[in-house]
XYZ file of C-alpha atoms in Angstrom:
687
model
C 4.250 -38.731 -31.616
C 4.606 -35.920 -34.206
C 3.507 -33.406 -31.583
C 6.267 -34.611 -29.330
C 8.790 -34.336 -32.106
C 7.751 -30.810 -32.912
C 7.999 -29.859 -29.330
C 11.317 -31.374 -28.907
C 12.574 -29.691 -32.054
C 11.216 -26.367 -30.831
C 12.803 -26.753 -27.432
C 16.094 -27.586 -29.087
C 15.937 -24.548 -31.299
C 15.039 -22.492 -28.300
C 17.971 -23.840 -26.342
C 20.364 -23.117 -29.160
C 19.010 -19.678 -29.486
C 19.429 -19.142 -25.725
C 22.986 -20.378 -25.843
C 23.808 -18.091 -28.775
C 22.144 -15.147 -26.997
C 24.152 -15.978 -23.706
C 27.421 -16.038 -25.556
C 26.673 -12.844 -27.528
C 25.621 -11.113 -24.156
C 28.800 -12.383 -22.572
C 30.969 -10.916 -25.242
C 29.482 -7.505 -24.643
C 29.894 -7.459 -20.915
C 32.652 -5.222 -19.319
C 35.794 -6.862 -18.130
C 36.154 -7.762 -14.435
C 38.393 -4.809 -13.819
C 35.921 -2.421 -15.483
C 33.063 -3.858 -13.275
C 35.168 -3.259 -10.187
C 35.668 0.409 -10.951
C 32.224 1.346 -12.238
C 30.251 3.733 -10.042
C 26.676 3.293 -8.780
C 24.306 6.307 -8.434
C 24.863 9.926 -7.671
C 27.107 11.043 -4.814
C 26.017 13.864 -2.663
C 28.139 15.447 0.133
C 26.280 17.539 2.611
C 28.212 20.355 4.214
C 27.444 22.293 7.381
C 27.444 26.049 7.578
C 31.121 25.957 8.629
C 32.077 23.762 5.565
C 32.544 20.453 7.442
C 30.953 17.362 5.861
C 27.771 16.451 7.767
C 26.987 13.281 5.825
C 27.866 11.654 2.527
C 24.839 10.157 0.646
C 24.579 8.044 -2.395
C 27.409 5.585 -3.368
C 29.785 5.622 -0.321
C 32.479 2.973 -0.850
C 34.933 1.480 1.527
C 38.016 -0.589 0.618
C 37.566 -3.234 -2.090
C 38.037 -6.584 -0.444
C 39.221 -9.524 -2.580
C 37.423 -12.840 -2.263
C 40.149 -14.125 -0.035
C 40.039 -10.971 2.233
C 36.307 -11.353 2.808
C 35.620 -13.160 6.144
C 34.123 -16.554 5.661
C 31.284 -15.850 8.006
C 30.200 -12.953 5.691
C 30.327 -15.115 2.548
C 28.352 -17.963 4.294
C 25.796 -15.465 5.735
C 25.097 -13.868 2.401
C 24.811 -17.051 0.517
C 22.579 -18.732 3.083
C 20.058 -15.922 3.268
C 20.073 -14.776 -0.298
C 20.912 -17.854 -2.519
C 21.267 -21.241 -0.860
C 21.872 -23.038 -4.112
C 24.476 -20.403 -5.342
C 27.133 -23.014 -6.098
C 24.696 -25.309 -7.916
C 22.828 -23.146 -10.528
C 24.077 -21.519 -13.676
C 23.007 -17.938 -12.747
C 19.226 -18.641 -12.805
C 17.755 -21.146 -10.347
C 14.636 -23.029 -11.803
C 13.834 -24.440 -8.332
C 13.863 -20.945 -6.744
C 11.663 -19.583 -9.619
C 9.188 -22.492 -9.185
C 9.017 -21.950 -5.411
C 8.326 -18.233 -5.919
C 5.669 -18.849 -8.476
C 3.945 -21.430 -6.254
C 3.845 -18.905 -3.279
C 2.592 -16.259 -5.735
C -0.383 -18.473 -6.791
C -1.327 -19.421 -3.260
C -1.069 -15.959 -1.727
C -2.205 -13.801 -4.573
C 0.866 -11.601 -4.548
C 4.641 -12.017 -4.803
C 5.893 -12.783 -1.346
C 9.194 -14.503 -2.237
C 11.850 -13.546 -4.672
C 13.443 -16.151 -6.953
C 16.431 -14.021 -7.857
C 19.871 -15.521 -7.442
C 22.951 -13.497 -6.301
C 23.943 -13.355 -9.841
C 20.720 -11.901 -10.905
C 20.833 -9.352 -8.186
C 24.244 -8.263 -9.198
C 23.071 -8.038 -12.849
C 20.175 -5.879 -11.802
C 22.263 -3.632 -9.632
C 24.999 -3.057 -12.205
C 23.070 -2.967 -15.509
C 19.356 -2.656 -14.950
C 16.598 -0.828 -12.902
C 14.317 -2.261 -10.289
C 11.226 -1.912 -12.551
C 8.852 -4.848 -12.142
C 8.274 -5.910 -15.806
C 8.680 -9.216 -17.574
C 10.866 -7.612 -20.181
C 13.376 -6.423 -17.445
C 13.204 -9.856 -15.752
C 14.014 -11.579 -19.030
C 17.035 -9.303 -19.533
C 18.066 -9.972 -15.965
C 18.076 -13.765 -16.660
C 20.045 -13.355 -19.764
C 22.626 -11.204 -18.120
C 22.925 -13.583 -15.190
C 23.572 -16.515 -17.484
C 26.229 -14.393 -19.392
C 27.982 -13.388 -16.220
C 28.051 -16.992 -15.011
C 29.688 -17.813 -18.378
C 32.230 -15.022 -18.270
C 33.124 -14.880 -14.520
C 33.789 -17.514 -11.856
C 31.479 -18.083 -8.811
C 34.182 -16.544 -6.592
C 34.412 -13.432 -8.806
C 30.670 -12.855 -8.900
C 30.347 -13.212 -5.113
C 33.271 -10.783 -4.728
C 31.660 -8.232 -7.000
C 28.361 -8.665 -5.211
C 29.719 -8.217 -1.627
C 31.687 -5.115 -2.714
C 29.010 -3.370 -4.880
C 25.504 -4.079 -3.450
C 23.666 -1.405 -1.524
C 23.380 -2.040 2.144
C 21.613 1.090 3.312
C 22.793 4.294 5.010
C 24.416 5.371 1.727
C 26.838 2.454 1.880
C 27.739 0.226 -1.139
C 29.770 -2.886 -0.252
C 30.381 -4.682 3.023
C 33.364 -2.513 4.010
C 31.542 0.740 3.662
C 28.578 -0.848 5.536
C 30.837 -2.179 8.290
C 32.533 1.176 8.682
C 29.188 3.045 8.634
C 27.363 0.807 11.123
C 30.154 -0.728 13.355
C 32.991 1.683 12.965
C 35.609 -0.737 11.669
C 36.712 -2.508 8.445
C 34.885 -5.602 7.224
C 38.156 -7.563 7.411
C 37.315 -8.665 10.899
C 33.526 -8.991 10.993
C 32.030 -11.084 13.793
C 29.289 -13.646 13.115
C 26.795 -11.388 14.639
C 27.820 -8.324 12.617
C 27.999 -10.376 9.393
C 24.415 -11.438 10.016
C 23.271 -7.922 10.336
C 24.939 -6.859 7.158
C 23.685 -9.811 5.175
C 20.148 -9.143 6.433
C 20.149 -5.617 4.921
C 20.026 -6.588 1.253
C 16.417 -7.525 1.246
C 15.252 -3.943 2.304
C 18.109 -1.600 2.934
C 15.891 1.369 3.763
C 13.774 -0.592 6.209
C 16.434 -2.680 8.011
C 19.277 -0.231 8.005
C 20.641 0.420 11.535
C 20.519 4.118 10.905
C 16.793 3.818 10.270
C 15.650 1.154 12.703
C 18.342 -0.612 14.794
C 15.767 -3.010 16.345
C 14.558 -4.143 12.975
C 18.176 -4.640 11.873
C 19.025 -6.811 14.725
C 15.720 -8.741 14.426
C 16.470 -9.435 10.739
C 19.955 -10.786 11.719
C 18.151 -13.576 13.534
C 16.617 -14.746 10.224
C 20.096 -14.827 8.659
C 21.496 -16.911 11.517
C 18.737 -19.479 11.246
C 19.273 -19.710 7.436
C 22.964 -20.356 8.206
C 22.100 -23.166 10.489
C 19.725 -24.697 7.838
C 22.435 -24.404 5.251
C 24.837 -26.276 7.631
C 27.524 -23.597 7.816
C 27.133 -22.881 11.509
C 25.719 -24.917 14.429
C 22.616 -24.143 16.476
C 24.904 -23.298 19.299
C 26.900 -20.824 17.246
C 23.647 -19.164 16.332
C 22.400 -18.929 19.846
C 25.697 -17.389 20.976
C 25.704 -14.810 18.160
C 22.081 -13.792 19.013
C 23.209 -13.186 22.640
C 25.992 -10.914 21.453
C 25.013 -7.268 21.756
C 26.042 -5.778 18.451
C 27.755 -2.390 19.139
C 26.589 0.154 16.584
C 28.901 2.999 15.571
C 28.207 6.087 17.715
C 27.693 8.214 14.673
C 25.028 5.858 13.390
C 23.283 5.776 16.721
C 23.274 9.452 17.395
C 23.238 11.122 13.999
C 20.550 13.639 14.546
C 21.636 15.605 11.527
C 19.620 13.034 9.415
C 16.431 14.699 10.551
C 17.742 17.853 8.914
C 19.059 16.268 5.792
C 15.849 14.170 5.339
C 14.007 17.470 5.252
C 16.396 19.539 3.212
C 17.727 17.157 0.434
C 14.379 16.271 -1.161
C 14.123 19.993 -2.018
C 17.034 19.449 -4.544
C 14.442 18.088 -6.947
C 12.927 21.538 -7.299
C 16.234 23.457 -7.127
C 18.421 21.715 -9.703
C 18.097 19.351 -12.617
C 21.372 17.514 -12.219
C 20.760 13.866 -11.347
C 24.060 12.127 -12.346
C 26.930 14.316 -11.531
C 28.437 14.245 -7.971
C 27.199 17.153 -5.892
C 28.248 19.258 -2.959
C 25.310 20.575 -1.036
C 26.124 23.517 1.334
C 23.593 23.897 4.192
C 22.685 26.267 6.975
C 23.038 23.740 9.818
C 25.414 24.780 12.678
C 27.032 21.579 14.114
C 27.493 23.124 17.592
C 23.878 24.292 17.745
C 22.693 20.926 16.463
C 24.588 19.162 19.308
C 23.176 21.651 21.807
C 19.741 21.069 20.524
C 20.067 17.273 20.824
C 21.396 17.648 24.320
C 18.741 19.981 25.412
C 15.894 17.796 24.133
C 17.390 14.516 25.670
C 18.075 16.165 28.985
C 14.646 17.916 29.371
C 12.072 15.811 27.598
C 10.128 13.532 30.029
C 11.222 9.920 29.870
C 8.023 8.747 28.329
C 7.685 11.678 25.824
C 9.305 12.751 22.678
C 10.760 16.201 21.831
C 11.525 18.376 18.814
C 13.299 21.651 18.252
C 13.784 24.059 15.386
C 16.008 27.084 15.441
C 15.962 29.697 12.768
C 18.360 32.645 12.102
C 17.084 36.070 11.403
C 16.987 35.310 7.556
C 15.203 31.992 7.989
C 18.409 29.807 7.837
C 17.763 26.592 9.835
C 20.656 26.325 12.418
C 19.340 23.278 14.254
C 16.591 20.763 13.754
C 15.858 17.945 16.130
C 12.976 15.731 15.095
C 13.085 13.348 18.077
C 15.211 11.992 20.884
C 17.014 9.441 18.641
C 16.966 9.096 14.833
C 18.000 5.446 14.994
C 14.988 4.327 16.934
C 12.597 6.768 15.171
C 13.090 8.559 11.793
C 9.807 10.334 12.119
C 10.543 14.181 12.117
C 8.294 15.732 14.685
C 9.714 19.163 13.908
C 8.429 19.121 10.370
C 5.853 16.291 9.974
C 3.865 16.104 13.209
C 0.744 18.198 13.647
C -0.288 18.941 17.274
C -2.399 21.491 19.067
C -0.364 24.513 20.153
C -2.474 25.501 23.203
C -1.841 29.075 24.366
C 1.089 29.492 21.927
C -1.540 30.101 19.345
C -2.430 33.395 21.182
C 0.424 34.975 19.223
C -2.063 35.332 16.355
C -4.870 36.326 18.698
C -2.869 39.294 20.063
C -1.349 40.194 16.693
C -4.949 40.567 15.389
C -5.924 42.589 18.352
C -2.871 44.971 18.041
C -3.433 45.413 14.294
C -7.073 46.219 15.055
C -6.146 49.063 17.464
C -5.604 47.515 20.824
C -2.666 48.822 22.727
C -0.564 46.902 25.463
C -1.830 49.207 28.206
C -5.478 49.045 27.181
C -7.697 47.993 30.062
C -9.627 44.745 29.639
C -11.778 42.764 32.074
C -11.157 39.197 33.182
C -14.666 38.043 33.890
C -16.938 35.045 33.038
C -17.923 34.999 29.270
C -20.039 32.693 27.210
C -19.749 32.777 23.382
C -21.947 30.490 21.314
C -22.455 28.251 24.297
C -18.716 27.977 24.985
C -17.540 29.248 28.334
C -13.711 29.489 28.651
C -12.414 29.323 32.279
C -9.262 30.055 34.085
C -7.846 27.005 35.892
C -8.323 28.324 39.410
C -12.002 29.343 38.760
C -11.276 33.005 39.533
C -11.555 36.158 37.490
C -9.372 39.131 38.240
C -11.472 42.036 36.878
C -9.882 45.082 35.197
C -6.314 44.384 33.962
C -4.316 45.569 31.061
C -3.669 43.740 27.867
C 0.018 43.180 28.748
C -0.960 41.524 32.001
C -3.460 39.382 30.200
C -0.880 38.113 27.748
C 1.895 37.679 30.344
C -0.335 35.251 32.411
C -2.269 33.894 29.384
C -5.739 34.777 30.605
C -8.129 32.687 28.608
C -11.168 34.883 29.025
C -9.358 37.888 27.559
C -8.216 35.815 24.557
C -11.864 34.666 24.050
C -13.178 38.265 24.200
C -10.602 39.403 21.639
C -11.668 36.619 19.345
C -15.246 37.676 19.721
C -14.336 41.305 18.991
C -11.836 41.049 16.085
C -13.445 37.772 14.740
C -12.052 34.280 14.603
C -11.846 34.424 10.837
C -9.497 37.412 11.095
C -7.353 35.459 13.612
C -7.156 32.457 11.207
C -6.261 34.763 8.424
C -3.388 36.196 10.612
C -2.173 32.680 11.366
C -2.172 31.819 7.581
C -0.430 35.096 6.827
C 2.349 34.225 9.167
C 2.911 30.809 7.631
C 0.500 28.328 9.295
C -0.210 25.759 6.508
C -2.484 23.379 8.370
C -6.252 23.812 8.407
C -7.541 26.210 11.086
C -11.025 26.054 12.560
C -12.853 29.241 13.321
C -14.903 28.098 16.282
C -14.740 30.495 19.334
C -12.407 28.007 21.092
C -9.763 28.387 18.371
C -8.218 31.303 20.303
C -6.902 28.752 22.763
C -5.030 26.790 20.170
C -7.351 23.838 19.204
C -6.179 23.678 15.606
C -3.320 21.283 14.704
C -0.087 23.056 13.645
C 3.496 22.109 12.775
C 6.546 23.141 14.949
C 8.435 24.531 11.978
C 5.496 26.773 10.964
C 5.070 28.051 14.503
C 8.728 28.815 14.755
C 8.496 30.687 11.394
C 5.687 32.692 12.745
C 7.595 33.815 15.817
C 10.602 34.507 13.764
C 8.578 36.803 11.466
C 7.575 38.811 14.613
C 11.211 39.000 15.696
C 12.123 40.363 12.239
C 9.826 43.323 12.805
C 6.962 41.988 10.654
C 9.002 40.839 7.744
C 8.038 37.369 6.444
C 10.582 34.682 7.218
C 10.744 31.450 5.103
C 12.863 28.647 6.613
C 15.534 27.297 4.304
C 18.313 24.720 4.719
C 20.377 24.818 1.489
C 22.490 27.847 0.712
C 24.071 26.547 -2.478
C 24.703 23.495 -4.667
C 27.972 23.076 -6.567
C 29.520 20.368 -8.763
C 32.706 18.639 -7.772
C 34.685 21.084 -9.959
C 33.076 24.178 -8.207
C 30.414 25.035 -10.742
C 27.431 26.666 -8.935
C 24.167 25.017 -9.815
C 22.066 26.833 -7.225
C 22.425 29.709 -4.727
C 19.897 30.775 -2.185
C 18.602 34.342 -2.203
C 16.695 35.698 0.816
C 13.475 37.617 0.036
C 12.794 40.426 2.497
C 10.172 42.238 0.563
C 6.985 40.662 2.123
C 5.676 42.711 5.021
C 3.148 40.752 7.252
C 2.368 43.495 9.770
C 3.420 47.001 10.411
C 6.733 47.399 12.449
C 4.856 48.905 15.322
C 2.537 45.930 15.640
C 5.510 43.549 15.732
C 7.249 45.763 18.252
C 4.104 45.773 20.468
C 3.920 42.042 20.137
C 7.570 41.674 21.127
C 6.802 43.877 24.071
C 4.019 41.457 25.293
C 6.152 38.376 24.743
C 9.080 39.874 26.649
C 6.821 40.395 29.509
C 5.646 36.750 29.426
C 9.270 35.593 29.801
C 10.445 38.104 32.362
C 7.425 37.864 34.675
C 4.822 35.363 33.336
C 4.437 31.752 32.294
C 7.798 31.680 30.381
C 10.165 32.566 33.198
C 12.088 29.234 32.936
C 13.188 30.412 29.465
C 15.304 33.306 30.785
C 18.972 33.131 29.707
C 20.445 36.344 31.138
C 19.646 38.544 28.094
C 16.416 39.770 26.554
C 14.047 36.965 25.377
C 10.595 37.296 24.015
C 8.393 34.158 23.804
C 5.247 32.335 24.643
C 4.399 29.061 26.288
C 1.647 26.586 25.218
C -0.034 23.619 26.852
C -2.877 21.546 25.598
C -5.622 19.691 27.186
C -4.630 17.168 29.922
C -1.010 18.140 29.364
C -0.765 16.279 26.175
C 1.563 18.869 24.480
C 4.046 21.384 25.833
C 5.379 24.293 23.698
C 7.773 26.981 24.110
C 8.592 29.458 21.203
C 10.779 32.593 21.411
C 13.678 34.607 20.153
C 16.767 36.405 21.378
C 19.751 38.039 19.669
C 18.391 37.243 16.124
C 17.738 33.572 16.802
C 14.273 32.051 16.930
C 13.771 28.652 18.539
C 10.745 26.564 18.852
C 10.353 23.503 21.272
C 7.687 20.851 21.334
C 7.284 18.024 23.703
C 4.614 15.162 24.038
C 3.826 11.563 23.271
C 3.317 10.334 19.696
C 0.108 8.702 20.782
C -1.164 11.977 22.259
C -1.536 10.491 25.667
C -1.179 12.682 28.849
C 2.294 13.431 30.108
C 2.071 14.148 33.874
C 3.549 17.474 34.744
C 4.229 18.525 31.162
C 3.506 22.245 30.670
C 4.989 24.795 28.239
C 6.549 26.699 31.087
C 8.439 23.669 32.403
C 10.364 21.139 30.276
C 9.959 22.942 26.869
C 11.038 26.256 28.408
C 13.954 24.671 30.181
C 15.071 23.021 26.927
C 14.740 26.304 25.101
C 16.970 28.063 27.738
C 19.533 25.183 27.698
C 19.802 25.382 23.966
C 19.764 29.158 23.631
C 22.466 29.685 26.241
C 24.870 27.782 23.938
C 23.389 29.128 20.620
C 23.637 32.841 21.380
C 26.725 32.732 23.587
C 28.939 34.263 20.791
C 26.293 36.759 19.671
C 26.009 40.342 20.986
C 23.177 41.194 23.434
C 20.412 42.837 21.452
C 17.828 44.820 23.437
C 14.315 44.760 21.761
C 13.254 47.907 20.016
C 9.786 48.088 21.555
C 9.533 51.891 21.910
C 7.998 52.838 18.632
C 5.868 55.823 17.432
C 2.218 54.734 16.696
C 0.642 55.990 13.527
C -1.493 59.106 13.752
C -4.778 57.336 13.261
C -4.178 55.531 16.583
C -3.526 58.588 18.653
C -6.469 60.123 20.552
C -6.706 63.974 20.860
C -7.649 63.536 24.479
C -4.873 61.984 26.536
C -7.379 60.956 29.265
C -9.286 58.948 26.624
C -6.075 57.104 25.726
C -4.811 56.427 29.266
C -8.239 56.129 30.951
C -9.449 57.854 34.065
C -6.499 59.264 36.144
C -8.139 57.638 39.156
C -8.027 54.264 37.583
C -4.460 53.107 38.203
C -2.594 51.419 35.316
C -0.225 48.600 35.579
C 3.363 50.008 36.050
C 5.845 49.519 33.236
C 8.285 46.697 33.774
C 11.550 47.410 35.559
C 14.544 46.767 33.311
C 18.069 45.674 34.338
C 21.225 47.088 32.813
C 20.862 44.818 29.744
C 17.319 45.890 28.968
C 15.824 42.703 30.346
C 12.687 43.120 32.486
C 13.184 42.117 36.129
C 10.584 39.656 37.187
C 8.553 40.583 40.221
C 7.996 38.044 42.944
C 4.800 36.490 41.750
C 3.473 33.045 40.982
C 2.608 32.946 37.308
C -0.303 31.018 35.707
C 0.812 27.439 35.405
C -0.555 26.053 32.231
C -3.029 23.301 33.042
C -5.014 21.008 30.901
C -8.846 21.464 30.669
C -10.891 20.057 27.768
C -9.945 20.653 24.183
C -12.201 23.747 24.065
C -10.339 25.196 27.126
C -6.895 24.867 25.738
C -3.923 25.600 28.011
C -4.849 27.080 31.453
C -2.582 29.182 33.632
C -2.914 30.198 37.261
C -2.664 33.892 38.179
C -1.234 35.158 41.443
C -4.030 37.452 42.778
C -1.702 39.511 44.976
C 0.476 40.459 42.087
C -2.536 41.420 39.893
C -3.923 43.493 42.744
C -0.566 45.341 43.075
C -0.401 45.798 39.290
C -3.772 47.379 38.971
C -3.583 49.310 42.304
C -6.525 47.459 43.981
C -6.782 47.014 47.633
C -8.120 43.637 48.895
C -10.084 43.307 52.229
C -8.200 41.516 54.984
C -8.548 37.702 55.108
C -11.834 36.415 56.360
C -12.056 34.159 59.392
C -11.722 30.422 58.558
C -15.115 29.177 57.494
C -16.805 26.002 58.343
C -15.655 23.495 55.812
C -19.085 21.901 55.851
C -20.656 25.149 54.693
C -21.071 25.776 50.932
C -18.139 27.927 49.564
C -18.943 31.501 48.798
C -19.220 32.595 45.286
C -15.957 34.341 44.302
C -17.699 36.462 41.807
C -19.881 38.037 44.573
C -16.875 39.768 46.133
C -16.633 43.580 45.896
C -14.736 44.690 42.843
C -13.745 47.975 41.255
C -16.295 49.669 38.887
C -15.836 48.276 35.299
C -14.193 50.631 32.842
C -16.590 52.894 30.931
C -16.447 53.474 27.190
C -14.132 56.517 27.632
C -11.717 54.605 29.897
C -9.751 52.431 27.453
C -11.275 49.748 25.197
C -14.634 48.528 26.532
C -16.281 45.080 26.263
């Protein structure tokens, strides 16, 4: 009996202490007017290169709606899904806490929250989201104090106008305008259910992040409203059948791929975390629209696509991470790592040129085996003696393999790292055909560095950061001091890439002005690439499936090259035509005293230089280029060479066609046919 009396006395003392604490806490709370005007979080306005506002992040507020102005369906939806006993408790719901604790004991983790609407408001306004018992105790005390100081209607009004709903929106009016394009004054039942469903996990269920998840979550809200007796089952069924029309900006806001990449960099650029900021970026709105349109129009229906475009100083002018940001926030331009196929030959040929090869050096396309690996050309044929320019133009795999054997795959890997490839690179012989995973932004950076005459280019998206009163907190400075390769190496590489676009595998990327670039296709057509530059702008395009499955017909010279051309025609339209400076003087150590040793035997015809039009753009001969095919991962991208064109290029006569053979007879060995004598050591670079 004594124990019971002591327990009762202790409980009474505790209750009195709690009441006193609640009254004291209530006396320190801000007034209702002060709570209405208090801000939440840091406001960040992101500007495009032309100064227009791309997006406002952080606390974006709409109009403040009084309790009477808030649609009843919105109030019913929020109470039903977040706090069914809202009108019955004093700020803390013991039944809800008991239910949450019971589930915790059964499952071993917290699966249900016991927080009331009042607790959530207290946490959002006064506390953090840290999961500690101390914070929870303060939350209970504040909730009880708020219920003492404010009415239920006032608390619900504060809650619906201040809670975060995702997409940078605080309050139901900001959320309604953000997601549906209109004020919250006239929300439908279906729209109210979507908004009410966001509170549980704004980043997960936000329509700007995952539209399907947001709609699916609204079904849970409607069922809760039925259970709470505020709508009928028929009302819920009708609402579920209504197709909620999302705001067009929310559904097509591809700039979020760019802002998701650029804004996290603020943590390393500035220390300001409270004051509102204006972030000025490099993004060009017109180029961004053109990039989005090019990817959507050209990417195969069952595939994704990505695009990055860099200006001559590394400024990111456009960034497309996928077909639709709403359905997938995964940024394939900066996060995905995929095999580049023949696009990796950029580093193979850079290494060759730096080692002393020249575009007109004679090389031999023939069977080769390196460490048990035998690269093949897709048509099973070998052309014999050709020059380096022809080998690159049509992406001949055997030549790339020979170069790798000669200069060393470690040298090629070092060249790739030098040019900004940050992913691991294998040094197996097959690496020359692009079997190491890379990122699109890194590959685009590498091509841009070639276009800048060998000067290192570093992509950047933020030009400056200012406070709202104009105080400059950060300003970007471009570093042009790091030289990756000599200017003549970059010029010769540009010469090779220009030939690939004018006459080779990248002909679909032509835009009526000089373009230098390279295609890439991986095994079984899983990835298609095109990267190139023109008029100071470098653009990389990737297409493929996220699950790395085959995409029939996808080759670097098809959809990716067409997307590149569609984008670049718009992107460079207002820029002057810039012929490439490919005529450079070689350093003395590369010049041979004997002209015949440099050019080869006078009787051994060399490939003629490309014919240029009036704009300096090589005119493509009538020839069928290598079409990049699949092959196994060790083969990389394969491309088909037109024998007649190569014969004309190297001045070789071919015997007249043979009589049709008996199809039942075994096919002749193509390698047994007569061919020109192979070059000797004094006839160009031998193998």
